[in-house]
Each structure stands twice: as C-alpha cells, then as structure tokens.
XYZ file of C-alpha atoms in Angstrom:
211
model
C 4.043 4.366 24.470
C 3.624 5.076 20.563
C 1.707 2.520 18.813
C 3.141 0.040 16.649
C 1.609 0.319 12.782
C 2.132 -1.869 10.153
C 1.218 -1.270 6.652
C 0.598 -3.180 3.879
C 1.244 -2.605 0.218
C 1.402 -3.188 -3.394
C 3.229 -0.251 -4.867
C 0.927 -0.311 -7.870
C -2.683 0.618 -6.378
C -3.699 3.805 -6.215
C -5.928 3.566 -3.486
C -3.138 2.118 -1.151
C -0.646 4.907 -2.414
C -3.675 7.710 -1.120
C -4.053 6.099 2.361
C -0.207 5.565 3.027
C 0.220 10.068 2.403
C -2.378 9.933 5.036
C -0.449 7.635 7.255
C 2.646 9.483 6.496
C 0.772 12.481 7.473
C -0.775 10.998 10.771
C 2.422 9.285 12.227
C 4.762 12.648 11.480
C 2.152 14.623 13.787
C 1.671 11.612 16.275
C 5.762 10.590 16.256
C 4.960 6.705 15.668
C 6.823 5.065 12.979
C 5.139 2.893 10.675
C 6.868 -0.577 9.425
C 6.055 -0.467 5.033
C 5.501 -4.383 4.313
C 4.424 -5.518 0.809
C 1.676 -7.335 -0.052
C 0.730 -8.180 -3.848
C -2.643 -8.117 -5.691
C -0.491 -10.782 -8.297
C -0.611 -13.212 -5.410
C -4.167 -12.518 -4.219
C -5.645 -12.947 -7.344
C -3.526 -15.886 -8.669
C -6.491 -18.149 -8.138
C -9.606 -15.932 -8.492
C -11.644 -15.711 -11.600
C -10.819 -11.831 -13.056
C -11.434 -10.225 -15.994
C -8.597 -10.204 -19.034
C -7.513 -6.265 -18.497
C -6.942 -7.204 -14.580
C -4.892 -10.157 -14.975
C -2.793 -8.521 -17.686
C -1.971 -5.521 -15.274
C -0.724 -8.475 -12.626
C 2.669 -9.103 -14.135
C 3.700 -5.240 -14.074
C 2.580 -5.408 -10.548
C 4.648 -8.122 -9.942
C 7.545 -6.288 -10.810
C 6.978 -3.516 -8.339
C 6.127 -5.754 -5.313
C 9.840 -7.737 -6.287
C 12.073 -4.910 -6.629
C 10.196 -3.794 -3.178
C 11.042 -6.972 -1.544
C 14.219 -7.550 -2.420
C 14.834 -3.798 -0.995
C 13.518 -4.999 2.178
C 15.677 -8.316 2.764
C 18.691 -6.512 0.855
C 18.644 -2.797 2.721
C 16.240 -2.887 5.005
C 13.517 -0.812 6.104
C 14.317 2.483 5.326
C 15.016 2.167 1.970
C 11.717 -0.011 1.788
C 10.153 3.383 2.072
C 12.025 5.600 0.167
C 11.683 3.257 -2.750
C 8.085 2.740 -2.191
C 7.527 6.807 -2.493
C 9.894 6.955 -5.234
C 8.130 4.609 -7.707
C 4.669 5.811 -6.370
C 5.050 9.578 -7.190
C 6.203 7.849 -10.805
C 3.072 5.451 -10.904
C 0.344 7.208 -9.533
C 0.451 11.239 -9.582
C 3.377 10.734 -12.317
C 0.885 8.545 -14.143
C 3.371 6.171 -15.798
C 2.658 2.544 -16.467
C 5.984 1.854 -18.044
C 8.238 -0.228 -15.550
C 11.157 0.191 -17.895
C 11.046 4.179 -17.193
C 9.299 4.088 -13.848
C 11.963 1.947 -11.944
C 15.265 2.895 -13.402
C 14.376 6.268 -12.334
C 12.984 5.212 -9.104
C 16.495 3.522 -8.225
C 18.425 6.759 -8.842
C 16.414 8.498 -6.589
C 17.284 6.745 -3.857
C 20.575 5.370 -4.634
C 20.677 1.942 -5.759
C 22.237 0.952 -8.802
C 20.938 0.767 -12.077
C 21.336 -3.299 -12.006
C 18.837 -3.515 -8.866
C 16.805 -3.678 -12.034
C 16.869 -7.426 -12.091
C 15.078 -8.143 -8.592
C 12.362 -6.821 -10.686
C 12.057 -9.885 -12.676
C 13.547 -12.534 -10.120
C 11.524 -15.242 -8.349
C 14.572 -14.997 -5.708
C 12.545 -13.659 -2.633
C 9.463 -14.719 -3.361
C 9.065 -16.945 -0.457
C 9.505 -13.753 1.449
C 7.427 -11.474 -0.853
C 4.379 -14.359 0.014
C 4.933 -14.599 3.623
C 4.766 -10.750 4.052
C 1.780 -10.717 1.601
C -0.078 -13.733 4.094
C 1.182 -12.006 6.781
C -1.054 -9.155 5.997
C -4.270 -10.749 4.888
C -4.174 -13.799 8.058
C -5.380 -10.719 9.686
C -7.639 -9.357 7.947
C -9.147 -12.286 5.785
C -8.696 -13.147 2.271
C -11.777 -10.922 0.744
C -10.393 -7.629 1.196
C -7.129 -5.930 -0.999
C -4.048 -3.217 -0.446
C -4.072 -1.335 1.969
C -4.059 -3.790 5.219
C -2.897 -1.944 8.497
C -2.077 -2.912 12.388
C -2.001 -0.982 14.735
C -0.875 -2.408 17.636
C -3.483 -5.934 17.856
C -5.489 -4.201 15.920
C -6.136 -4.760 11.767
C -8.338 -3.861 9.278
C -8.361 -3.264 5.418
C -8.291 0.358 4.152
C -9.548 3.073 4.597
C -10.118 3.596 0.603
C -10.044 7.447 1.122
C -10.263 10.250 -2.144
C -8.338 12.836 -1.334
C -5.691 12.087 1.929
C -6.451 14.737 4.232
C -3.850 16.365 6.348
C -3.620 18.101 9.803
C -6.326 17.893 12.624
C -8.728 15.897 9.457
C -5.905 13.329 9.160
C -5.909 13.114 12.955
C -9.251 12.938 13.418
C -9.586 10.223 10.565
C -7.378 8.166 12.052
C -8.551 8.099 15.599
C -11.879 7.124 14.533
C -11.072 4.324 11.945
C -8.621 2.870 14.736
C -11.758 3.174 16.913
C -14.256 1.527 15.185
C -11.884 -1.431 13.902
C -10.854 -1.793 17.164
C -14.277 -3.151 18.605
C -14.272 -6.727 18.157
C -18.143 -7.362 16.470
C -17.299 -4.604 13.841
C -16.512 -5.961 10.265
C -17.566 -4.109 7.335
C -18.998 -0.376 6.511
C -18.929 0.852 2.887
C -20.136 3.237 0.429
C -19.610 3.927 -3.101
C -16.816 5.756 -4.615
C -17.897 8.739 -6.135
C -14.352 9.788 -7.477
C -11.638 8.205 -8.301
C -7.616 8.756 -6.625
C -7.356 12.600 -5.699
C -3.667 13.173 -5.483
C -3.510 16.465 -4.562
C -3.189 17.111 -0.775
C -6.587 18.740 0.704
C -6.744 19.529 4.384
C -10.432 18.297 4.252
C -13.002 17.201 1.911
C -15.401 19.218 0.844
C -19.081 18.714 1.906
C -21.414 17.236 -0.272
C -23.626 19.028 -2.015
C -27.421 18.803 -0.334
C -28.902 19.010 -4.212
C-alpha cells in the first residue's frame, strides 16, 4: 500500500517551496500522491513578539495562503497544487514580491479567472484556512514553521533542505528523514544554514570542503 503524505504550506516561504520539489520529486518515483494543505506563518505568528520587517511581510502572506484556500474549498485538490506551483515559480525562483503581478499571472496559468483575485483579500474561508493551518501544527507542536508533513501516523517539521535533490539522493533523503521521525523519543536535530534557498535542481549536494 502507498503511503499517505500530507503536506503543509504557506506559499510564501522559501524553505517550504525547496522541500515540496523534493517531495514532488520523491512521490513521482515512489507513485504516492501527496494531499497540498495550507498552513500560514500570518496565523502562527499573530501572537508572537517579531521584529517590524517580519510582521510587515505577514499581510502579503496572507494573501497567498487565501487565494490558496479558497482554491481548495472552491476546486479542489488538484488545482490546490497547480496554483501552489504557479505562484511559487513567481515568488521564489521568479523572485517577485508583488502580489498584484504575482497572482494575476498565477491565475492564468492555471485557468481561473482574473476575479479569483478577490479571495486574496477575503476573510471568507478563514475558518477553513485556520483549521488546516492547526491541523498541521496539533501534530507537530506550535514551535516549529512551514513545511509540516505526515506520512502515514507519522509528522514532523521540515526538512529545511538547500538545494532539493533529485533521483536515488531524493530517495534516499526521504527514507531516512521518515525513519528517524518515525521513532517515537526522537524530537529535534539541527544545524546551521550555511546558504540560503538553492533553486536550481542538483542531483546531490556537494561535499563539504575538509579546509
């Protein structure tokens, strides 16, 4: 039986759009599909004490994590996805933090109408938006961000990768991070970041250097 995978994002981090290529990447190869629910950094920061420059990047986030939803409760799943990779490519490798150019063009691309616009700036499902987004971090906890996945009973935050790999790497990858998070006493391992969001599809990452 395939597993079931869940995955958890807000269409405006980077680090969540690098895992979900590799994701994309591991479940073509394995022949699992993957269910694309939205969380929202807006909503898990709404009470926390963050710096000026963060909580004026929550309202554009807001936007995305909207238009997302009301995608999902309006069209359904596949179109979840497709408009998730449409506004990504825009945000992340595209670079653009302009919602008014980013979503417009996102909407075209996978055929919805100009005036699907709006859901971008309507409270309407955000009842739904919020129980997706607790959905998501009831598993995990409420210290962690985007990316949350499941697989099968099975949930942990991450992994924050730089760049996704591909092939046997993004097999390998995956079968070990479901391994570890799957023993019950494990909870946290972490390093650094050394670079930032490498967009760019490697098959692995290179080796560090021993100087």
């Amino acid at each position: 039986m395939a597993d079931s995978v869940k995955f958890w994002f807000d269409p405006s981090c980077p680090w969540a759009w690098m895992t979900s290529r590799w994701v994309d990447e591991v479940s073509a190869l394995r022949g699992f599909d993957v269910e694309w629910k939205v969380m929202s950094l807006a909503v898990l920061n709404e009470d926390q004490d963050v710096s000026e420059e963060h909580r004026a990047f929550f309202p554009r986030a807001l936007k995305y994590t909207r238009l997302v939803t009301a995608a999902q409760e309006l069209h359904g799943q596949n179109t979840v996805k497709a408009l998730y990779d449409a506004l990504g490519v825009r945000i992340h490798p595209g670079g653009s933090i302009n919602p008014d150019e980013v979503i417009p063009a996102a909407l075209a691309e996978v055929g919805l109408p100009a005036s699907f616009a709006d859901w971008a700036d309507s409270d309407h499902y955000d009842v739904q938006m919020r129980a997706s987004h607790f959905d998501g971090m009831e598993r995990v906890g409420q210290d962690v961000g985007t990316p949350v996945i499941a697989v099968n009973d099975v949930a942990f935050f991450g992994p924050v990768i730089s760049p996704a790999p591909s092939g046997d790497a993004a097999l390998k990858l995956w079968d070990g991070v479901v391994a570890v998070a799957g023993y019950d006493g494990f909870f946290e391992m972490k390093r650094s970041r050394t670079v930032g969001p490498i967009f760019a599809p490697v098959t692995t990452v290179p080796a560090a250097s021993a100087e």
